[in-house]
PDB file of C-alpha atoms in Angstrom:
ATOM      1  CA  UNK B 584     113.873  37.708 141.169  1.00  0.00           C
ATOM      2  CA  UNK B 585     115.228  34.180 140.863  1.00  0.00           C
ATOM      3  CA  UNK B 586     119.186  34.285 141.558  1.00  0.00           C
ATOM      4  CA  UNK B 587     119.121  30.545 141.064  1.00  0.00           C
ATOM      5  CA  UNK B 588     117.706  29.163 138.025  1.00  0.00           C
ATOM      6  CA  UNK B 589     116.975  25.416 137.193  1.00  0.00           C
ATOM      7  CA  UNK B 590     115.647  25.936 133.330  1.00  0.00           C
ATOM      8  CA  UNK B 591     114.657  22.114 132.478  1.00  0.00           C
ATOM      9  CA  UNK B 592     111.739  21.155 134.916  1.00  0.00           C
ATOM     10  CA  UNK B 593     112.503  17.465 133.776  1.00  0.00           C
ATOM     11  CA  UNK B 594     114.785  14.928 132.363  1.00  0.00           C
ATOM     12  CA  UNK B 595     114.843  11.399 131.170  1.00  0.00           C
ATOM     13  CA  UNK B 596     117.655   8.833 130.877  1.00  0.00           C
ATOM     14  CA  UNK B 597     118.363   5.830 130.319  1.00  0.00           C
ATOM     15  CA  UNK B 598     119.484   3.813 132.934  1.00  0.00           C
ATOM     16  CA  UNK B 599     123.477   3.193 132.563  1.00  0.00           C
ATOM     17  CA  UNK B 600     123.774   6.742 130.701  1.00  0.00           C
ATOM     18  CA  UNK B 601     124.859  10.059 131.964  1.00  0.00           C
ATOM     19  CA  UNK B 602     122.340  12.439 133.663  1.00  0.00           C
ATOM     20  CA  UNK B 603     123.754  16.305 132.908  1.00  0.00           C
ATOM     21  CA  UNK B 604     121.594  18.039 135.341  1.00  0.00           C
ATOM     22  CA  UNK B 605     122.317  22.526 134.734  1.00  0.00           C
ATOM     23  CA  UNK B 606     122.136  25.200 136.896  1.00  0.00           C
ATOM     24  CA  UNK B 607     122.372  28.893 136.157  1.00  0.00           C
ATOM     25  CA  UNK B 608     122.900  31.791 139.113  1.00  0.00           C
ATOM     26  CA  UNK B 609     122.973  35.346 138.955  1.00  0.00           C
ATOM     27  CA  UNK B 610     124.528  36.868 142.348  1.00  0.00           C
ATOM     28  CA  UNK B 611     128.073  37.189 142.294  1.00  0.00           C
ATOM     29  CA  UNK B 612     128.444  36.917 146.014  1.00  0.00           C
ATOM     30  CA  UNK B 613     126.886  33.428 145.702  1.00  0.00           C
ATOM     31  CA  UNK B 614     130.350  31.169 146.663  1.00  0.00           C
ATOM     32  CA  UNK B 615     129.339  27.758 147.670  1.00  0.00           C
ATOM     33  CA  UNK B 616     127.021  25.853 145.638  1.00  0.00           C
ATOM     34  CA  UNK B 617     124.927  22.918 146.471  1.00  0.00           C
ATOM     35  CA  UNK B 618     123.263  20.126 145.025  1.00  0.00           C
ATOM     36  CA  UNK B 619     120.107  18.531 146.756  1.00  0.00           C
ATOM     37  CA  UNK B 620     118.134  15.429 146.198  1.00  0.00           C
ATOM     38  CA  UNK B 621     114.725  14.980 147.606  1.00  0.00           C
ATOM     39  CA  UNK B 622     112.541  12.030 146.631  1.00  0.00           C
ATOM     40  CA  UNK B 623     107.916  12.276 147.538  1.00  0.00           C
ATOM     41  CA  UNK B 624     107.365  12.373 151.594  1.00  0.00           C
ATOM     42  CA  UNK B 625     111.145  13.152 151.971  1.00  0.00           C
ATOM     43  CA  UNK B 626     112.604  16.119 152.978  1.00  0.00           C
ATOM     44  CA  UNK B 627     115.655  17.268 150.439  1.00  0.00           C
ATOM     45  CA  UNK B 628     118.788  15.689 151.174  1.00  0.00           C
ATOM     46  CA  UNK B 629     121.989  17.162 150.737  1.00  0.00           C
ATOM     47  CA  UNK B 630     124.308  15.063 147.931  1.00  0.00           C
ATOM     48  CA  UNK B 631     127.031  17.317 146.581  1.00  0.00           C
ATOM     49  CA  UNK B 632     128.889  20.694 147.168  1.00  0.00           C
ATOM     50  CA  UNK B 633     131.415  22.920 145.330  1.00  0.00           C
ATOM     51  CA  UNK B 634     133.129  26.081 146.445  1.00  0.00           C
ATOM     52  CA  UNK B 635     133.884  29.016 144.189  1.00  0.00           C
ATOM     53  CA  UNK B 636     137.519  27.914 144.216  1.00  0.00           C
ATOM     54  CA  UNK B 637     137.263  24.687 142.551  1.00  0.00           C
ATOM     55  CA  UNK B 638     135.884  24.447 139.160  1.00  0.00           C
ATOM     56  CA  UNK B 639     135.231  20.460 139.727  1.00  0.00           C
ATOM     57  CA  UNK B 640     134.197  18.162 142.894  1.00  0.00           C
ATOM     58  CA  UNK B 641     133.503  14.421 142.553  1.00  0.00           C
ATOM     59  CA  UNK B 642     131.838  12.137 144.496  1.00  0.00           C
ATOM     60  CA  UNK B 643     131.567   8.714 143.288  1.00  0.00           C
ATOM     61  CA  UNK B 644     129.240   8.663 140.568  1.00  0.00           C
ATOM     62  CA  UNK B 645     128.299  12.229 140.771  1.00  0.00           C
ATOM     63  CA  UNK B 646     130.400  15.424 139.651  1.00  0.00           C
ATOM     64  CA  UNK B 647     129.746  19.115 140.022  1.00  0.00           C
ATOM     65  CA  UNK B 648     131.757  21.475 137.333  1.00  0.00           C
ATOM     66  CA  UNK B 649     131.213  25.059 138.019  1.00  0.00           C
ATOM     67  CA  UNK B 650     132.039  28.083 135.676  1.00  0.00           C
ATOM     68  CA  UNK B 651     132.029  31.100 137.517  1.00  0.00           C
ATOM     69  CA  UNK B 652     132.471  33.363 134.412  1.00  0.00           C
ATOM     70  CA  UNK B 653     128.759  31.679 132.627  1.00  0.00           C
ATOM     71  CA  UNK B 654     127.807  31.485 136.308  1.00  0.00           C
ATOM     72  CA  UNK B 655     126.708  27.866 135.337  1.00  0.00           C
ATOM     73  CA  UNK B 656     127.230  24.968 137.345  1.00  0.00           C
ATOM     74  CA  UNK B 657     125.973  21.216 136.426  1.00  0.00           C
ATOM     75  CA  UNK B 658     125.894  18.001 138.011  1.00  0.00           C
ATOM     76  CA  UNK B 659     126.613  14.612 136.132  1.00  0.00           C
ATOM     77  CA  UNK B 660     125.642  11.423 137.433  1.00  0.00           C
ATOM     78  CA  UNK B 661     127.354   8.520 135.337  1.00  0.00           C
ATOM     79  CA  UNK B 662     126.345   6.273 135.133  1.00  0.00           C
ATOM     80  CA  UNK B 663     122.429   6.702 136.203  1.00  0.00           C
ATOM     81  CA  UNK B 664     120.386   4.033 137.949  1.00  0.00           C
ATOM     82  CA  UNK B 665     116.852   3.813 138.345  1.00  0.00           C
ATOM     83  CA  UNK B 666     117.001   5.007 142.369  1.00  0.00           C
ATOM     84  CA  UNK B 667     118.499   7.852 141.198  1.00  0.00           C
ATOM     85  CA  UNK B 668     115.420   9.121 139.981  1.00  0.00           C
ATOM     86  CA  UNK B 669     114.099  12.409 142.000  1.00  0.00           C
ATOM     87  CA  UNK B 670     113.952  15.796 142.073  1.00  0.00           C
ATOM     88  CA  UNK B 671     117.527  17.777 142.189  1.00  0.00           C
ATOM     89  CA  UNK B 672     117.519  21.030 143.560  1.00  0.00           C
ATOM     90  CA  UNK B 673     120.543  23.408 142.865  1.00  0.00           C
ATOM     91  CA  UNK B 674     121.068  26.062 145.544  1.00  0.00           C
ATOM     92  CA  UNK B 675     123.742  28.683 146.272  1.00  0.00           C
ATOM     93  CA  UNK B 676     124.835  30.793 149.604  1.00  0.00           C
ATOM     94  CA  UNK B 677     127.180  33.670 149.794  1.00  0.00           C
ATOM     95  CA  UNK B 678     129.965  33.385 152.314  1.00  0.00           C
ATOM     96  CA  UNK B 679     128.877  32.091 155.447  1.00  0.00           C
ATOM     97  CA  UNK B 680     126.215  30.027 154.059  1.00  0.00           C
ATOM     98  CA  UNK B 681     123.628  31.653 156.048  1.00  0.00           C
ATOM     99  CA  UNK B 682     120.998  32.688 153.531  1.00  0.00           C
ATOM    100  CA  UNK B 683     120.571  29.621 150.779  1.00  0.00           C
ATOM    101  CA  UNK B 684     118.677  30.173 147.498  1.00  0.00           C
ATOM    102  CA  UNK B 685     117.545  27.249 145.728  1.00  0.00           C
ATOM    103  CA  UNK B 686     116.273  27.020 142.127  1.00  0.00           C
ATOM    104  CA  UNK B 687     113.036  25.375 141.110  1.00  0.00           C
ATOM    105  CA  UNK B 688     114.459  21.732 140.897  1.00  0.00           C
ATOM    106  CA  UNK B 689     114.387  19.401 137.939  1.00  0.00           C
ATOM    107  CA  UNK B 690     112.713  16.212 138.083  1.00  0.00           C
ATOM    108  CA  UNK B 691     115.147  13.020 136.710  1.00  0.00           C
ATOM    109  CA  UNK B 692     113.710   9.987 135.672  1.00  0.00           C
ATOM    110  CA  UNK B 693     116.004   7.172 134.857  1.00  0.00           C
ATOM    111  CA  UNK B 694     114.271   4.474 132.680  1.00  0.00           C
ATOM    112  CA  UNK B 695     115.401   0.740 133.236  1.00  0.00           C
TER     113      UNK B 695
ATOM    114  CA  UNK T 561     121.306  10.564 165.527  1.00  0.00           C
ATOM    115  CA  UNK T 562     117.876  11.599 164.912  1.00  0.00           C
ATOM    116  CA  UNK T 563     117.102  14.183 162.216  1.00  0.00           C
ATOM    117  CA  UNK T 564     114.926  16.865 162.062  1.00  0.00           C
ATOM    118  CA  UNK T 565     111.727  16.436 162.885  1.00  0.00           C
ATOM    119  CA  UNK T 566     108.702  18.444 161.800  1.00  0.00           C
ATOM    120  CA  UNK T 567     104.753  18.074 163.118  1.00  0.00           C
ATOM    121  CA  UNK T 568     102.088  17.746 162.055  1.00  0.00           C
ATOM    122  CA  UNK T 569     102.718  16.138 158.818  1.00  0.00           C
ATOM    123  CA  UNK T 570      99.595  17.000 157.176  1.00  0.00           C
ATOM    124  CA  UNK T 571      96.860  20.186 158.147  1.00  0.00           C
ATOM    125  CA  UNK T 572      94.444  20.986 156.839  1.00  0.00           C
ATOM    126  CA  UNK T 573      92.726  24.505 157.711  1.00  0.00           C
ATOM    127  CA  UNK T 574      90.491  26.940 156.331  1.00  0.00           C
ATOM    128  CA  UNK T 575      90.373  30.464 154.502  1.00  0.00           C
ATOM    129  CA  UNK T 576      91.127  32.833 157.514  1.00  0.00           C
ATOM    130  CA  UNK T 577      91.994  30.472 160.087  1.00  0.00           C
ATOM    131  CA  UNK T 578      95.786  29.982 161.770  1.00  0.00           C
ATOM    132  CA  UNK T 579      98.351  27.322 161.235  1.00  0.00           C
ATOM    133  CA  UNK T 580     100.989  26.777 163.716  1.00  0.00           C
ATOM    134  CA  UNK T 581     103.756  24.212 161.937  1.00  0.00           C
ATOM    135  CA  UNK T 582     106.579  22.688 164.519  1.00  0.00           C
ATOM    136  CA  UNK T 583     110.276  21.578 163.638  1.00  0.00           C
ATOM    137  CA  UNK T 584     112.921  20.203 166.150  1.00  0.00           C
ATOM    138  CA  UNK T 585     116.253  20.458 164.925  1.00  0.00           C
ATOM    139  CA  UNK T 586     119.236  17.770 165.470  1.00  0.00           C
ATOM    140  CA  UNK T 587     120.624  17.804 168.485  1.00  0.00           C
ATOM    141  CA  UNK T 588     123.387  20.150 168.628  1.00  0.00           C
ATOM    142  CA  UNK T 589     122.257  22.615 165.974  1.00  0.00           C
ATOM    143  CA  UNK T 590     121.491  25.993 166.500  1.00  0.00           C
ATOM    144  CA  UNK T 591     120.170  27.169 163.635  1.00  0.00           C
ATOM    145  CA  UNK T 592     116.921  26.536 162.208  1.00  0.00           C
ATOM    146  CA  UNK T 593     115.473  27.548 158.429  1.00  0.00           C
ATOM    147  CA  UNK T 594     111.928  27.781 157.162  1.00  0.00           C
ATOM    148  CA  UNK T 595     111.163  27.060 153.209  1.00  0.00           C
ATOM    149  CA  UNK T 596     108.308  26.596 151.532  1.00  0.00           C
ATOM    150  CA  UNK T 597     107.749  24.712 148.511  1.00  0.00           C
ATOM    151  CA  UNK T 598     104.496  25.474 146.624  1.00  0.00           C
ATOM    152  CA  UNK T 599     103.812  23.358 143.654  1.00  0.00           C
ATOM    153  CA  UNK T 600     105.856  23.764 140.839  1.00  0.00           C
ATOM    154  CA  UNK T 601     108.228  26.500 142.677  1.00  0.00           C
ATOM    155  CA  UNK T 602     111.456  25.782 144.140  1.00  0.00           C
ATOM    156  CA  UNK T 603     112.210  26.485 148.013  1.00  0.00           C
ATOM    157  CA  UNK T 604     111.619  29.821 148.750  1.00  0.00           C
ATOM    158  CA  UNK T 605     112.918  30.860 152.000  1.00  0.00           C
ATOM    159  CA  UNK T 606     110.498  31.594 154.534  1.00  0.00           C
ATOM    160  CA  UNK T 607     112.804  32.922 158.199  1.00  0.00           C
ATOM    161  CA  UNK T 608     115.863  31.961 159.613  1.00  0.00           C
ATOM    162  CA  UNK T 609     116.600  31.310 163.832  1.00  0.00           C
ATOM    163  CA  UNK T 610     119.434  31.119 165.233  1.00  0.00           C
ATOM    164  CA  UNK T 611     120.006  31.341 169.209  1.00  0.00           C
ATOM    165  CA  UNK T 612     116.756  32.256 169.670  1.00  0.00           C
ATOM    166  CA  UNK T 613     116.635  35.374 167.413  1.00  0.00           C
ATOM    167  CA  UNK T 614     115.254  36.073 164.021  1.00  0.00           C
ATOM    168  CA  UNK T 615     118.530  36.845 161.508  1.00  0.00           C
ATOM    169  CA  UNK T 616     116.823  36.678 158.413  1.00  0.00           C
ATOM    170  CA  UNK T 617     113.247  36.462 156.436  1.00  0.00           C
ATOM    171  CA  UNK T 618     112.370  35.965 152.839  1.00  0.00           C
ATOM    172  CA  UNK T 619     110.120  38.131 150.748  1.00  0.00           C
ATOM    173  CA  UNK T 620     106.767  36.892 152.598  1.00  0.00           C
ATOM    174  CA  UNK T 621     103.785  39.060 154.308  1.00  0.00           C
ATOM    175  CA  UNK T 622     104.137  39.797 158.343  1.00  0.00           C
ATOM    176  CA  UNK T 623     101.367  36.978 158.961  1.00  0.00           C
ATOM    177  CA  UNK T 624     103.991  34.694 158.220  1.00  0.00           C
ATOM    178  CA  UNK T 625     106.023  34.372 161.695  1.00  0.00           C
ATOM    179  CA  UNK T 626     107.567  32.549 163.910  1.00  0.00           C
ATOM    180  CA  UNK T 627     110.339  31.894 167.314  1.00  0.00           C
ATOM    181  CA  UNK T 628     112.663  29.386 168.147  1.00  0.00           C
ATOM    182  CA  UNK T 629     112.237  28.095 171.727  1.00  0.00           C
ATOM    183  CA  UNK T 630     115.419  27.821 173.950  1.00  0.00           C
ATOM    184  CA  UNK T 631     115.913  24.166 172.924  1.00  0.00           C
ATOM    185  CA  UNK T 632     116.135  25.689 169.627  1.00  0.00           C
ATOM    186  CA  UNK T 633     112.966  23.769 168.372  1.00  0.00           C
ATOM    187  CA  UNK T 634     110.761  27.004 166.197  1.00  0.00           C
ATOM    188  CA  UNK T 635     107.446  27.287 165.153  1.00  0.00           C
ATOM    189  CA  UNK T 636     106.373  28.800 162.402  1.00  0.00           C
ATOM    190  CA  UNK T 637     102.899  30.822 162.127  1.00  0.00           C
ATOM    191  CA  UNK T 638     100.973  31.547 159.632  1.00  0.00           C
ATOM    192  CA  UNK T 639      98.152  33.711 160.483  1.00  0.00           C
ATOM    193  CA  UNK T 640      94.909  34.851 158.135  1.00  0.00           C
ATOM    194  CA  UNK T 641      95.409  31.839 155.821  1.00  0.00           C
ATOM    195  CA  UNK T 642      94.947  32.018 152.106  1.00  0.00           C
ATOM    196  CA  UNK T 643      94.403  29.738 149.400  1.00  0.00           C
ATOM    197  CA  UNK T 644      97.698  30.224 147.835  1.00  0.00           C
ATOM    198  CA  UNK T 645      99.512  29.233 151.386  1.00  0.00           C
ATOM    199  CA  UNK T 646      98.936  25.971 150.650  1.00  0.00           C
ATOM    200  CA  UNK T 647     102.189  24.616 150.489  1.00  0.00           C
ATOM    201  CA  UNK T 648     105.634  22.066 151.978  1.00  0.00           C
ATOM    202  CA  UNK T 649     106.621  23.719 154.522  1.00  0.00           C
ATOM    203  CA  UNK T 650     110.243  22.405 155.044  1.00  0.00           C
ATOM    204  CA  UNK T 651     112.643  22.577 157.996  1.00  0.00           C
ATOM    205  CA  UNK T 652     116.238  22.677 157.972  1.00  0.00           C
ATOM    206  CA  UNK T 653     118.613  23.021 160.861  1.00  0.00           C
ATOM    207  CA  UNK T 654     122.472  23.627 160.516  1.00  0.00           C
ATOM    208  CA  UNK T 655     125.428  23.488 162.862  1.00  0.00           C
ATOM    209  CA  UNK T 656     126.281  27.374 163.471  1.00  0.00           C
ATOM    210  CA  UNK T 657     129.525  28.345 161.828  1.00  0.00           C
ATOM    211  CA  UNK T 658     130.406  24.918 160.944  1.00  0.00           C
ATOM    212  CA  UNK T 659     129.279  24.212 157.398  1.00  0.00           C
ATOM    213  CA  UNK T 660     126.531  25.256 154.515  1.00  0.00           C
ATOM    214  CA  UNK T 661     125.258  21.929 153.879  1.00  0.00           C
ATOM    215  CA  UNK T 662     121.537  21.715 155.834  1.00  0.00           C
ATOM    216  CA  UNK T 663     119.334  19.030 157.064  1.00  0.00           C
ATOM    217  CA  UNK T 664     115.816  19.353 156.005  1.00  0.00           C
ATOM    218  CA  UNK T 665     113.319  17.896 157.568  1.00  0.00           C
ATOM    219  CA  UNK T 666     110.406  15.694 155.984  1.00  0.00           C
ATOM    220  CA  UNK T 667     108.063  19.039 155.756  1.00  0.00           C
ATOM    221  CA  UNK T 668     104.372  19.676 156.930  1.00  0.00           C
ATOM    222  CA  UNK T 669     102.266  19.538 153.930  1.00  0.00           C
ATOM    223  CA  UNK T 670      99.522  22.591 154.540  1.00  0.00           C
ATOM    224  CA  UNK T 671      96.016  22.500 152.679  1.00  0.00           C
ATOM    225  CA  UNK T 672      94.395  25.346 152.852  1.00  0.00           C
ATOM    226  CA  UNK T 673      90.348  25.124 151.725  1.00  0.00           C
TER     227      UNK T 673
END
């Protein structure tokens, strides 16, 4: 049963564009939602977060917008760069964060 | 600071054999999570530690186990190996109470022949 769900297993972009990067969840008791980057021989690292409060958190060139009634959340990176190409993993916890679920990731390429 | 650190960074074992995968958290935090990522999956989670006790495991067989030491480094064992073990294992370790953002380690990658 996948709870988090990353449906595009890649993307490609052109350097200087944005990168719209979608996540869909199923568990309403999910409320804190996480973005994670993780490049080869690197463990994931975290990059952006968004409670179930907020419907928007930004963070330089990254944004998360979450809509709690599609139970959809994205991330937008504008504009991309070539070392932002990776794999981004969305994950969710319920309250307390003890137990997170992450999706399948999707792997960005941005193309100079 | 250092950061997570997880031995041995490659093993390879056999069909039936035992792997026994090692993580130290950063200093300070008591928790420690297992994932694994098998190609072309996401992180499924394996166990969670914290204080030296087992709170939580994911949806994996009994030989998967494991204990976190009183340093609150763990170890994670995975006993009668199969093919389909063959995997990242990943590390994280979190502050207790404090915030739901972890620290992963860079992950042991397990072949399993």
């Amino acid at each position: 049963d996948q709870q988090v769900k990353q449906n595009s297993p890649s993307l490609s972009v052109q350097e200087g564009r944005i990168s719209i990067l979608n996540c869909d969840y199923t568990n309403s008791m999910f409320d804190y939602f996480l973005w994670y980057k993780k490049y080869p021989a690197e463990g994931p690292t975290f990059l952006i977060s968004i409670s179930s409060i907020k419907d928007k958190n930004e963070d330089g060139r990254f944004t998360v917008f979450l809509n709690k009634s599609a139970k959809h959340l994205s991330l937008h990176i504008v504009p991309s760069q070539p070392g932002d190409s990776a794999v981004y993993f969305c994950a969710a916890s319920p309250t307390g964060g003890f137990k997170t679920i992450f999706g399948a990731g999707t792997r960005l390429f941005v193309k100079a | 600071e250092a950061g997570v650190t997880q031995s041995p960074t490659h093993l390879i074992k056999t069909r039936g054999q035992q792997a026994t995968l090692r993580c130290s958290p950063i200093s300070g935090h008591t928790s420690v999570y297992w994932y694994q990522q098998a190609l072309g999956l996401g992180l499924q989670f394996l166990l969670w530690y914290d204080e030296g006790e087992e709170r939580n495991r994911g949806n994996f067989p009994p030989r998967f186990s494991g204990r976190q030491f009183p340093n609150y480094s763990s170890e994670l064992n995975v006993n009668a190996l199969e093919l389909e073990d063959s995997a990242l294992y990943l590390c994280a370790s979190r502050l207790t109470g404090n915030s739901y953002g972890y620290t992963f380690g860079s992950g042991t990658r397990l072949t399993v022949v």
